[in-house]
Amino acid sequence: MSPSPPSSGPLELVAGDDAGGRLDAWLAARLDVSRSRAVQWIDDGRVTLNGAPVRKKDPVAPGDVLTVTIPPPEPSGVAAEAIPIRIVYQDADLAVIDKPAGLVVHPAAGHRTGTLVNALLHAVGDLSGIGGVLRPGIVHRLDKDTSGLLLVAKHDDAHRFLSDELKRRRVKRTYLTACWGHLAEDAVTVDAPIGRHTAQRLKMAVVEGGRAARTHFRRLERWRAAELLQAELDTGRTHQIRVHLLHLGHPVVGDRTYAPDRAKGFGGPERGWALAFAKRVPRQFLHAAELRFTHPRTGEAMRFEAPLPPDLAAAAAWARSSASGDGL
C-alpha cells in the first residue's frame, strides 16, 4: 500500500481472477462498499474502465484497469462521546480495541448514541472515510453482547487491505466460548451454510442455500454439564459460532436468543449444576480472545490476545471449582 494514506482521489484497480459479472457488483466487492455506493460513483462519472466512461452493467474482464475517484468524506452526523474503551494497540494505520460486552458497534435505529463508533470518534481522531462517509473503518464486527478484540482501520488504504485479507481468510480470529453439554470429540469442524431463519427473521440458522460458513472448535476444559471451547473462524457470518454450536446441539451458555432455557433441559444431578451455572453467566459466554493479521503498511505479522473479562472469568472459575458438585 502507499506510504501516504489518502482518503480520497484517483485509485487504480486491476481486475484479476475476481473478474466477471457486472462492474457495479465487482467494484462494490473489491472496495468493500455497498453496491448502491458503487452505482452512485459510476453515475457521478467517478469511474472509468480502461480510460473510457462506463455503465454499471458493463462486464469486467481480467486485465481491465478501473480508475475510481473516491469522493472526500462527508460528515456523518454521529457525535463523539467519551465512552470508556480499551485501546490495545494503535499506530498511524490501525487500532485494535478490546470491546466490552453490551456495547453496540454501529449507530442504528434505537442505538444512535452510546455505540463503539461514538466512542472511537472521541478516542481516535484519524479514522477511515471509506464509502464516502466519515466513520471508523471497522473491519469486522462483534455482536452487542460479545466482548473482545476488534480491528479498526484508520484510513481507506488500510481498510481496503485488511478487508481483502479478511475475505481471503488471512485474518485469524479465535474466540473462547462455553457450550452446554459435551461435544462428541475433542476437536470438531462445522462446515454448514448460514442464512436467515426461514420463520424467525431476526435469527440466523443453518439453511440450504445459505452462505458458506466454517468453524473449528476445540475443547479446552470439560465441566459438569458444559465445557469451555476455543473457536476459530474461517468465515465471518452473522452469529456464526452461536448458530454452529446450536446446530451441533450444544448452544452457547447464556445465549438468550438461541437457547434461553437450555439449562432447564438437563436431568439428574446435572440439572442443579446447570441452573446454578446459568445464574452466574450474565450474557452469552462468547469472547474474541485472539486476533492475528498482517500489518497493511509494514507486512509484519501482528498478534493480540485479550483474556476473559471479569464476568466470564468468574463464571469459568466457579465451573472449575464445582466440577464435583461442590459450591451449588
mmCIF file of C-alpha atoms in Angstrom:
data_model
loop_
_atom_site.group_PDB
_atom_site.id
_atom_site.type_symbol
_atom_site.label_atom_id
_atom_site.label_comp_id
_atom_site.label_asym_id
_atom_site.label_seq_id
_atom_site.Cartn_x
_atom_site.Cartn_y
_atom_site.Cartn_z
ATOM 1 C CA MET A 1 0.000 0.000 0.000
ATOM 2 C CA SER A 2 1.002 3.639 -0.423
ATOM 3 C CA PRO A 3 3.232 5.141 2.272
ATOM 4 C CA SER A 4 0.974 8.209 2.359
ATOM 5 C CA PRO A 5 -2.655 7.255 3.104
ATOM 6 C CA PRO A 6 -5.023 9.399 1.022
ATOM 7 C CA SER A 7 -8.698 9.267 1.974
ATOM 8 C CA SER A 8 -9.892 10.433 -1.458
ATOM 9 C CA GLY A 9 -8.644 10.905 -5.035
ATOM 10 C CA PRO A 10 -7.948 8.590 -8.008
ATOM 11 C CA LEU A 11 -7.470 4.918 -7.235
ATOM 12 C CA GLU A 12 -6.333 2.424 -9.891
ATOM 13 C CA LEU A 13 -7.636 -1.143 -9.724
ATOM 14 C CA VAL A 14 -6.596 -4.017 -11.984
ATOM 15 C CA ALA A 15 -9.048 -6.897 -12.386
ATOM 16 C CA GLY A 16 -7.614 -10.354 -11.895
ATOM 17 C CA ASP A 17 -9.117 -13.726 -11.051
ATOM 18 C CA ASP A 18 -12.027 -11.921 -9.406
ATOM 19 C CA ALA A 19 -13.174 -10.510 -12.788
ATOM 20 C CA GLY A 20 -16.548 -11.410 -14.225
ATOM 21 C CA GLY A 21 -20.062 -10.124 -13.863
ATOM 22 C CA ARG A 22 -21.281 -6.549 -13.710
ATOM 23 C CA LEU A 23 -18.988 -3.647 -12.969
ATOM 24 C CA ASP A 24 -21.064 -2.276 -10.069
ATOM 25 C CA ALA A 25 -21.032 -5.605 -8.234
ATOM 26 C CA TRP A 26 -17.307 -6.116 -8.876
ATOM 27 C CA LEU A 27 -16.446 -2.611 -7.681
ATOM 28 C CA ALA A 28 -18.519 -2.957 -4.523
ATOM 29 C CA ALA A 29 -16.825 -6.243 -3.650
ATOM 30 C CA ARG A 30 -13.300 -5.016 -4.426
ATOM 31 C CA LEU A 31 -13.621 -1.837 -2.347
ATOM 32 C CA ASP A 32 -15.843 -3.329 0.360
ATOM 33 C CA VAL A 33 -18.575 -0.716 -0.105
ATOM 34 C CA SER A 34 -22.298 -1.085 -0.697
ATOM 35 C CA ARG A 35 -23.484 -1.722 -4.239
ATOM 36 C CA SER A 36 -25.593 1.444 -4.097
ATOM 37 C CA ARG A 37 -22.441 3.412 -3.238
ATOM 38 C CA ALA A 38 -20.602 1.887 -6.223
ATOM 39 C CA VAL A 39 -23.538 2.733 -8.526
ATOM 40 C CA GLN A 40 -23.521 6.317 -7.251
ATOM 41 C CA TRP A 41 -19.818 6.681 -8.097
ATOM 42 C CA ILE A 42 -20.443 5.273 -11.600
ATOM 43 C CA ASP A 43 -23.430 7.561 -12.169
ATOM 44 C CA ASP A 44 -21.389 10.547 -10.994
ATOM 45 C CA GLY A 45 -18.684 9.804 -13.577
ATOM 46 C CA ARG A 46 -16.118 8.880 -10.934
ATOM 47 C CA VAL A 47 -15.266 5.519 -12.541
ATOM 48 C CA THR A 48 -13.539 4.766 -15.859
ATOM 49 C CA LEU A 49 -12.778 1.413 -17.463
ATOM 50 C CA ASN A 50 -9.543 1.318 -19.449
ATOM 51 C CA GLY A 51 -9.755 5.108 -19.632
ATOM 52 C CA ALA A 52 -13.312 5.223 -21.009
ATOM 53 C CA PRO A 53 -16.666 6.071 -19.370
ATOM 54 C CA VAL A 54 -18.611 3.097 -18.017
ATOM 55 C CA ARG A 55 -22.119 1.903 -17.263
ATOM 56 C CA LYS A 56 -22.956 -0.029 -14.129
ATOM 57 C CA LYS A 57 -23.899 -3.145 -16.131
ATOM 58 C CA ASP A 58 -20.657 -3.269 -18.154
ATOM 59 C CA PRO A 59 -18.721 -6.525 -17.680
ATOM 60 C CA VAL A 60 -15.286 -6.664 -16.066
ATOM 61 C CA ALA A 61 -12.628 -8.875 -17.694
ATOM 62 C CA PRO A 62 -9.202 -9.987 -16.382
ATOM 63 C CA GLY A 63 -6.633 -7.284 -17.017
ATOM 64 C CA ASP A 64 -9.142 -4.443 -17.134
ATOM 65 C CA VAL A 65 -7.956 -1.264 -15.416
ATOM 66 C CA LEU A 66 -10.541 0.704 -13.466
ATOM 67 C CA THR A 67 -9.838 4.176 -12.137
ATOM 68 C CA VAL A 68 -12.030 5.371 -9.283
ATOM 69 C CA THR A 69 -12.045 8.902 -7.898
ATOM 70 C CA ILE A 70 -13.276 8.434 -4.352
ATOM 71 C CA PRO A 71 -15.199 11.446 -3.053
ATOM 72 C CA PRO A 72 -13.998 13.142 0.126
ATOM 73 C CA PRO A 73 -15.620 12.065 3.394
ATOM 74 C CA GLU A 74 -18.887 13.689 4.340
ATOM 75 C CA PRO A 75 -19.879 14.477 7.913
ATOM 76 C CA SER A 76 -21.755 11.529 9.373
ATOM 77 C CA GLY A 77 -23.745 13.387 11.985
ATOM 78 C CA VAL A 78 -22.533 10.845 14.559
ATOM 79 C CA ALA A 79 -21.354 12.565 17.735
ATOM 80 C CA ALA A 80 -18.128 11.761 19.542
ATOM 81 C CA GLU A 81 -18.796 10.526 23.084
ATOM 82 C CA ALA A 82 -16.428 9.986 25.990
ATOM 83 C CA ILE A 83 -17.315 6.312 26.417
ATOM 84 C CA PRO A 84 -14.503 4.336 28.087
ATOM 85 C CA ILE A 85 -12.940 1.783 25.747
ATOM 86 C CA ARG A 86 -9.652 -0.094 25.989
ATOM 87 C CA ILE A 87 -7.327 0.506 23.049
ATOM 88 C CA VAL A 88 -4.985 -2.486 22.984
ATOM 89 C CA TYR A 89 -2.819 -1.093 20.185
ATOM 90 C CA GLN A 90 -2.770 1.733 17.667
ATOM 91 C CA ASP A 91 -0.474 3.329 15.116
ATOM 92 C CA ALA A 92 -0.938 5.570 12.074
ATOM 93 C CA ASP A 93 -2.748 2.813 10.147
ATOM 94 C CA LEU A 94 -4.943 0.849 12.538
ATOM 95 C CA ALA A 95 -6.211 0.287 16.043
ATOM 96 C CA VAL A 96 -7.134 -2.850 17.982
ATOM 97 C CA ILE A 97 -9.950 -2.420 20.509
ATOM 98 C CA ASP A 98 -10.996 -4.703 23.374
ATOM 99 C CA LYS A 99 -14.759 -4.165 23.130
ATOM 100 C CA PRO A 100 -16.781 -4.636 26.305
ATOM 101 C CA ALA A 101 -19.995 -6.637 26.254
ATOM 102 C CA GLY A 102 -23.171 -4.576 25.956
ATOM 103 C CA LEU A 103 -21.700 -2.056 23.512
ATOM 104 C CA VAL A 104 -23.297 -1.869 20.052
ATOM 105 C CA VAL A 105 -20.717 -1.371 17.281
ATOM 106 C CA HIS A 106 -22.537 0.902 14.789
ATOM 107 C CA PRO A 107 -25.279 3.508 15.307
ATOM 108 C CA ALA A 108 -28.637 2.280 14.031
ATOM 109 C CA ALA A 109 -32.322 2.653 14.757
ATOM 110 C CA GLY A 110 -32.673 2.540 18.522
ATOM 111 C CA HIS A 111 -28.926 2.998 19.032
ATOM 112 C CA ARG A 112 -27.994 6.425 17.671
ATOM 113 C CA THR A 113 -25.698 7.122 20.616
ATOM 114 C CA GLY A 114 -23.676 5.129 23.096
ATOM 115 C CA THR A 115 -22.029 2.918 20.439
ATOM 116 C CA LEU A 116 -18.460 1.907 19.747
ATOM 117 C CA VAL A 117 -18.442 4.320 16.800
ATOM 118 C CA ASN A 118 -19.294 7.217 19.132
ATOM 119 C CA ALA A 119 -16.521 6.116 21.482
ATOM 120 C CA LEU A 120 -13.963 5.803 18.671
ATOM 121 C CA LEU A 121 -14.736 9.255 17.311
ATOM 122 C CA HIS A 122 -13.777 10.599 20.739
ATOM 123 C CA ALA A 123 -10.777 8.359 21.441
ATOM 124 C CA VAL A 124 -9.238 8.108 17.946
ATOM 125 C CA GLY A 125 -9.292 11.110 15.636
ATOM 126 C CA ASP A 126 -7.739 9.879 12.367
ATOM 127 C CA LEU A 127 -10.309 7.363 11.154
ATOM 128 C CA SER A 128 -11.252 5.867 7.800
ATOM 129 C CA GLY A 129 -13.694 7.607 5.461
ATOM 130 C CA ILE A 130 -14.264 4.523 3.338
ATOM 131 C CA GLY A 131 -17.581 4.689 1.484
ATOM 132 C CA GLY A 132 -17.637 8.486 1.359
ATOM 133 C CA VAL A 133 -18.854 8.888 4.932
ATOM 134 C CA LEU A 134 -16.688 9.910 7.857
ATOM 135 C CA ARG A 135 -16.916 6.874 10.091
ATOM 136 C CA PRO A 136 -14.464 4.484 11.708
ATOM 137 C CA GLY A 137 -13.219 1.809 9.322
ATOM 138 C CA ILE A 138 -14.276 -1.179 11.387
ATOM 139 C CA VAL A 139 -13.025 -4.225 9.509
ATOM 140 C CA HIS A 140 -15.229 -6.823 11.219
ATOM 141 C CA ARG A 141 -17.985 -6.701 13.809
ATOM 142 C CA LEU A 142 -18.896 -8.251 17.113
ATOM 143 C CA ASP A 143 -22.395 -8.780 18.472
ATOM 144 C CA LYS A 144 -23.533 -6.372 21.178
ATOM 145 C CA ASP A 145 -23.150 -8.977 23.924
ATOM 146 C CA THR A 146 -19.866 -10.429 22.635
ATOM 147 C CA SER A 147 -16.705 -8.993 24.153
ATOM 148 C CA GLY A 148 -13.164 -8.947 22.841
ATOM 149 C CA LEU A 149 -10.811 -7.855 20.102
ATOM 150 C CA LEU A 150 -11.971 -5.810 17.138
ATOM 151 C CA LEU A 151 -9.856 -4.396 14.293
ATOM 152 C CA VAL A 152 -10.254 -0.792 13.106
ATOM 153 C CA ALA A 153 -8.595 0.800 10.050
ATOM 154 C CA LYS A 154 -7.595 4.455 10.300
ATOM 155 C CA HIS A 155 -7.661 5.237 6.574
ATOM 156 C CA ASP A 156 -9.037 3.866 3.331
ATOM 157 C CA ASP A 157 -5.881 2.091 2.123
ATOM 158 C CA ALA A 158 -5.601 0.169 5.386
ATOM 159 C CA HIS A 159 -9.335 -0.585 5.332
ATOM 160 C CA ARG A 160 -9.178 -1.993 1.798
ATOM 161 C CA PHE A 161 -6.102 -4.095 2.565
ATOM 162 C CA LEU A 162 -7.466 -5.540 5.807
ATOM 163 C CA SER A 163 -10.936 -6.147 4.349
ATOM 164 C CA ASP A 164 -9.331 -8.014 1.458
ATOM 165 C CA GLU A 165 -7.215 -10.052 3.887
ATOM 166 C CA LEU A 166 -10.396 -10.905 5.782
ATOM 167 C CA LYS A 167 -12.116 -12.085 2.610
ATOM 168 C CA ARG A 168 -9.058 -14.189 1.766
ATOM 169 C CA ARG A 169 -9.267 -15.717 5.261
ATOM 170 C CA ARG A 170 -5.867 -14.378 6.272
ATOM 171 C CA VAL A 171 -7.196 -12.512 9.301
ATOM 172 C CA LYS A 172 -7.383 -15.142 12.037
ATOM 173 C CA ARG A 173 -9.971 -14.697 14.791
ATOM 174 C CA THR A 174 -10.075 -17.041 17.767
ATOM 175 C CA TYR A 175 -12.825 -16.983 20.379
ATOM 176 C CA LEU A 176 -13.413 -18.508 23.794
ATOM 177 C CA THR A 177 -16.925 -19.790 24.358
ATOM 178 C CA ALA A 178 -18.782 -22.100 26.717
ATOM 179 C CA CYS A 179 -21.368 -24.507 25.378
ATOM 180 C CA TRP A 180 -23.968 -26.643 27.090
ATOM 181 C CA GLY A 181 -23.294 -30.377 27.298
ATOM 182 C CA HIS A 182 -20.243 -32.077 25.829
ATOM 183 C CA LEU A 183 -19.015 -32.397 22.259
ATOM 184 C CA ALA A 184 -18.601 -35.913 20.929
ATOM 185 C CA GLU A 185 -14.914 -35.282 20.197
ATOM 186 C CA ASP A 186 -12.160 -33.002 21.447
ATOM 187 C CA ALA A 187 -11.997 -31.231 18.087
ATOM 188 C CA VAL A 188 -14.926 -30.642 15.724
ATOM 189 C CA THR A 189 -15.192 -28.675 12.482
ATOM 190 C CA VAL A 190 -18.615 -27.468 11.402
ATOM 191 C CA ASP A 191 -18.936 -26.714 7.684
ATOM 192 C CA ALA A 192 -22.574 -25.689 7.235
ATOM 193 C CA PRO A 193 -24.120 -22.752 5.316
ATOM 194 C CA ILE A 194 -25.785 -19.961 7.288
ATOM 195 C CA GLY A 195 -28.691 -17.754 6.251
ATOM 196 C CA ARG A 196 -31.770 -16.083 7.669
ATOM 197 C CA HIS A 197 -34.047 -18.327 9.694
ATOM 198 C CA THR A 198 -36.988 -19.247 7.475
ATOM 199 C CA ALA A 199 -39.605 -18.443 10.137
ATOM 200 C CA GLN A 200 -37.886 -16.083 12.586
ATOM 201 C CA ARG A 201 -36.265 -13.306 10.574
ATOM 202 C CA LEU A 202 -34.251 -11.870 13.450
ATOM 203 C CA LYS A 203 -32.390 -15.157 13.796
ATOM 204 C CA MET A 204 -29.826 -16.919 11.630
ATOM 205 C CA ALA A 205 -29.782 -20.664 11.008
ATOM 206 C CA VAL A 206 -28.071 -23.422 9.082
ATOM 207 C CA VAL A 207 -30.086 -23.390 5.864
ATOM 208 C CA GLU A 208 -29.770 -24.890 2.417
ATOM 209 C CA GLY A 209 -28.569 -22.235 0.014
ATOM 210 C CA GLY A 210 -27.084 -20.090 2.793
ATOM 211 C CA ARG A 211 -23.618 -18.544 2.682
ATOM 212 C CA ALA A 212 -20.688 -20.893 3.214
ATOM 213 C CA ALA A 213 -19.551 -20.975 6.842
ATOM 214 C CA ARG A 214 -16.854 -22.987 8.597
ATOM 215 C CA THR A 215 -15.897 -23.007 12.285
ATOM 216 C CA HIS A 216 -13.231 -25.076 14.068
ATOM 217 C CA PHE A 217 -13.988 -25.985 17.688
ATOM 218 C CA ARG A 218 -11.501 -27.429 20.193
ATOM 219 C CA ARG A 219 -12.305 -28.455 23.754
ATOM 220 C CA LEU A 220 -10.173 -26.685 26.369
ATOM 221 C CA GLU A 221 -11.937 -27.689 29.607
ATOM 222 C CA ARG A 222 -14.692 -30.180 30.386
ATOM 223 C CA TRP A 223 -17.099 -29.118 33.124
ATOM 224 C CA ARG A 224 -20.001 -30.947 34.697
ATOM 225 C CA ALA A 225 -22.741 -30.042 32.193
ATOM 226 C CA ALA A 226 -20.857 -27.648 29.940
ATOM 227 C CA GLU A 227 -17.383 -27.077 28.560
ATOM 228 C CA LEU A 228 -15.002 -24.330 27.552
ATOM 229 C CA LEU A 229 -14.147 -24.273 23.847
ATOM 230 C CA GLN A 230 -11.783 -22.497 21.526
ATOM 231 C CA ALA A 231 -13.496 -21.483 18.275
ATOM 232 C CA GLU A 232 -11.612 -20.337 15.188
ATOM 233 C CA LEU A 233 -13.458 -18.809 12.247
ATOM 234 C CA ASP A 234 -12.675 -19.500 8.599
ATOM 235 C CA THR A 235 -15.598 -17.254 7.608
ATOM 236 C CA GLY A 236 -17.413 -14.428 9.354
ATOM 237 C CA ARG A 237 -21.150 -14.925 9.058
ATOM 238 C CA THR A 238 -23.619 -13.249 11.385
ATOM 239 C CA HIS A 239 -23.918 -15.221 14.665
ATOM 240 C CA GLN A 240 -21.695 -17.931 13.152
ATOM 241 C CA ILE A 241 -20.344 -19.514 16.345
ATOM 242 C CA ARG A 242 -23.716 -19.357 18.066
ATOM 243 C CA VAL A 243 -25.538 -20.896 15.110
ATOM 244 C CA HIS A 244 -22.968 -23.641 14.509
ATOM 245 C CA LEU A 245 -22.971 -24.713 18.161
ATOM 246 C CA LEU A 246 -26.773 -24.729 18.157
ATOM 247 C CA HIS A 247 -26.588 -26.883 15.018
ATOM 248 C CA LEU A 248 -24.434 -29.361 16.961
ATOM 249 C CA GLY A 249 -26.987 -29.440 19.780
ATOM 250 C CA HIS A 250 -24.659 -27.626 22.197
ATOM 251 C CA PRO A 251 -25.689 -23.954 22.219
ATOM 252 C CA VAL A 252 -23.668 -21.165 23.782
ATOM 253 C CA VAL A 253 -24.220 -20.771 27.515
ATOM 254 C CA GLY A 254 -26.147 -17.586 28.251
ATOM 255 C CA ASP A 255 -27.444 -17.145 24.696
ATOM 256 C CA ARG A 256 -30.843 -15.549 25.289
ATOM 257 C CA THR A 257 -31.676 -15.533 21.571
ATOM 258 C CA TYR A 258 -30.984 -19.120 20.516
ATOM 259 C CA ALA A 259 -31.238 -21.148 23.732
ATOM 260 C CA PRO A 260 -32.742 -19.087 26.583
ATOM 261 C CA ASP A 261 -33.850 -22.061 28.702
ATOM 262 C CA ARG A 262 -31.289 -24.705 27.787
ATOM 263 C CA ALA A 263 -30.128 -25.122 31.403
ATOM 264 C CA LYS A 264 -33.604 -26.406 32.303
ATOM 265 C CA GLY A 265 -33.234 -29.243 29.818
ATOM 266 C CA PHE A 266 -30.814 -31.242 31.934
ATOM 267 C CA GLY A 267 -31.964 -34.042 34.193
ATOM 268 C CA GLY A 268 -30.487 -35.818 37.179
ATOM 269 C CA PRO A 269 -27.591 -34.314 39.124
ATOM 270 C CA GLU A 270 -26.524 -32.175 36.158
ATOM 271 C CA ARG A 271 -29.732 -30.113 36.305
ATOM 272 C CA GLY A 272 -28.889 -28.347 39.570
ATOM 273 C CA TRP A 273 -25.355 -27.583 38.370
ATOM 274 C CA ALA A 274 -26.588 -26.241 35.044
ATOM 275 C CA LEU A 275 -29.171 -23.968 36.687
ATOM 276 C CA ALA A 276 -26.566 -22.662 39.144
ATOM 277 C CA PHE A 277 -24.053 -22.057 36.356
ATOM 278 C CA ALA A 278 -26.616 -20.268 34.200
ATOM 279 C CA LYS A 279 -27.267 -17.802 37.024
ATOM 280 C CA ARG A 280 -23.559 -16.953 37.058
ATOM 281 C CA VAL A 281 -23.350 -16.167 33.326
ATOM 282 C CA PRO A 282 -24.730 -12.633 32.815
ATOM 283 C CA ARG A 283 -24.726 -12.737 28.993
ATOM 284 C CA GLN A 284 -23.705 -15.026 26.157
ATOM 285 C CA PHE A 285 -20.401 -16.710 27.005
ATOM 286 C CA LEU A 286 -18.528 -15.577 23.901
ATOM 287 C CA HIS A 287 -15.287 -13.603 23.825
ATOM 288 C CA ALA A 288 -12.967 -12.683 20.931
ATOM 289 C CA ALA A 289 -9.705 -13.711 22.582
ATOM 290 C CA GLU A 290 -7.074 -13.639 19.832
ATOM 291 C CA LEU A 291 -6.546 -11.666 16.624
ATOM 292 C CA ARG A 292 -3.812 -12.302 14.034
ATOM 293 C CA PHE A 293 -3.243 -10.377 10.805
ATOM 294 C CA THR A 294 -0.600 -8.840 8.560
ATOM 295 C CA HIS A 295 0.107 -5.158 9.066
ATOM 296 C CA PRO A 296 -1.059 -3.268 5.944
ATOM 297 C CA ARG A 297 1.989 -0.979 5.774
ATOM 298 C CA THR A 298 4.941 -2.954 7.180
ATOM 299 C CA GLY A 299 3.907 -6.537 6.335
ATOM 300 C CA GLU A 300 4.663 -7.506 9.944
ATOM 301 C CA ALA A 301 2.753 -10.413 11.487
ATOM 302 C CA MET A 302 0.580 -8.924 14.242
ATOM 303 C CA ARG A 303 -0.899 -10.925 17.121
ATOM 304 C CA PHE A 304 -3.027 -9.731 20.044
ATOM 305 C CA GLU A 305 -4.711 -11.512 22.941
ATOM 306 C CA ALA A 306 -7.408 -10.462 25.407
ATOM 307 C CA PRO A 307 -8.139 -12.620 28.462
ATOM 308 C CA LEU A 308 -11.672 -13.430 29.545
ATOM 309 C CA PRO A 309 -13.280 -10.334 31.093
ATOM 310 C CA PRO A 310 -14.205 -10.490 34.805
ATOM 311 C CA ASP A 311 -17.826 -11.595 34.298
ATOM 312 C CA LEU A 312 -16.944 -14.658 32.215
ATOM 313 C CA ALA A 313 -13.732 -15.387 34.122
ATOM 314 C CA ALA A 314 -15.690 -15.577 37.390
ATOM 315 C CA ALA A 315 -18.250 -17.943 35.837
ATOM 316 C CA ALA A 316 -15.480 -20.181 34.469
ATOM 317 C CA ALA A 317 -13.720 -20.256 37.855
ATOM 318 C CA TRP A 318 -16.948 -21.390 39.521
ATOM 319 C CA ALA A 319 -17.479 -24.076 36.869
ATOM 320 C CA ARG A 320 -13.993 -25.476 37.532
ATOM 321 C CA SER A 321 -14.348 -25.421 41.317
ATOM 322 C CA SER A 322 -17.792 -27.043 41.290
ATOM 323 C CA ALA A 323 -16.968 -29.897 38.912
ATOM 324 C CA SER A 324 -17.744 -32.487 41.571
ATOM 325 C CA GLY A 325 -20.928 -30.751 42.643
ATOM 326 C CA ASP A 326 -19.434 -28.642 45.438
ATOM 327 C CA GLY A 327 -20.468 -24.995 45.628
ATOM 328 C CA LEU A 328 -24.023 -25.484 44.335
#
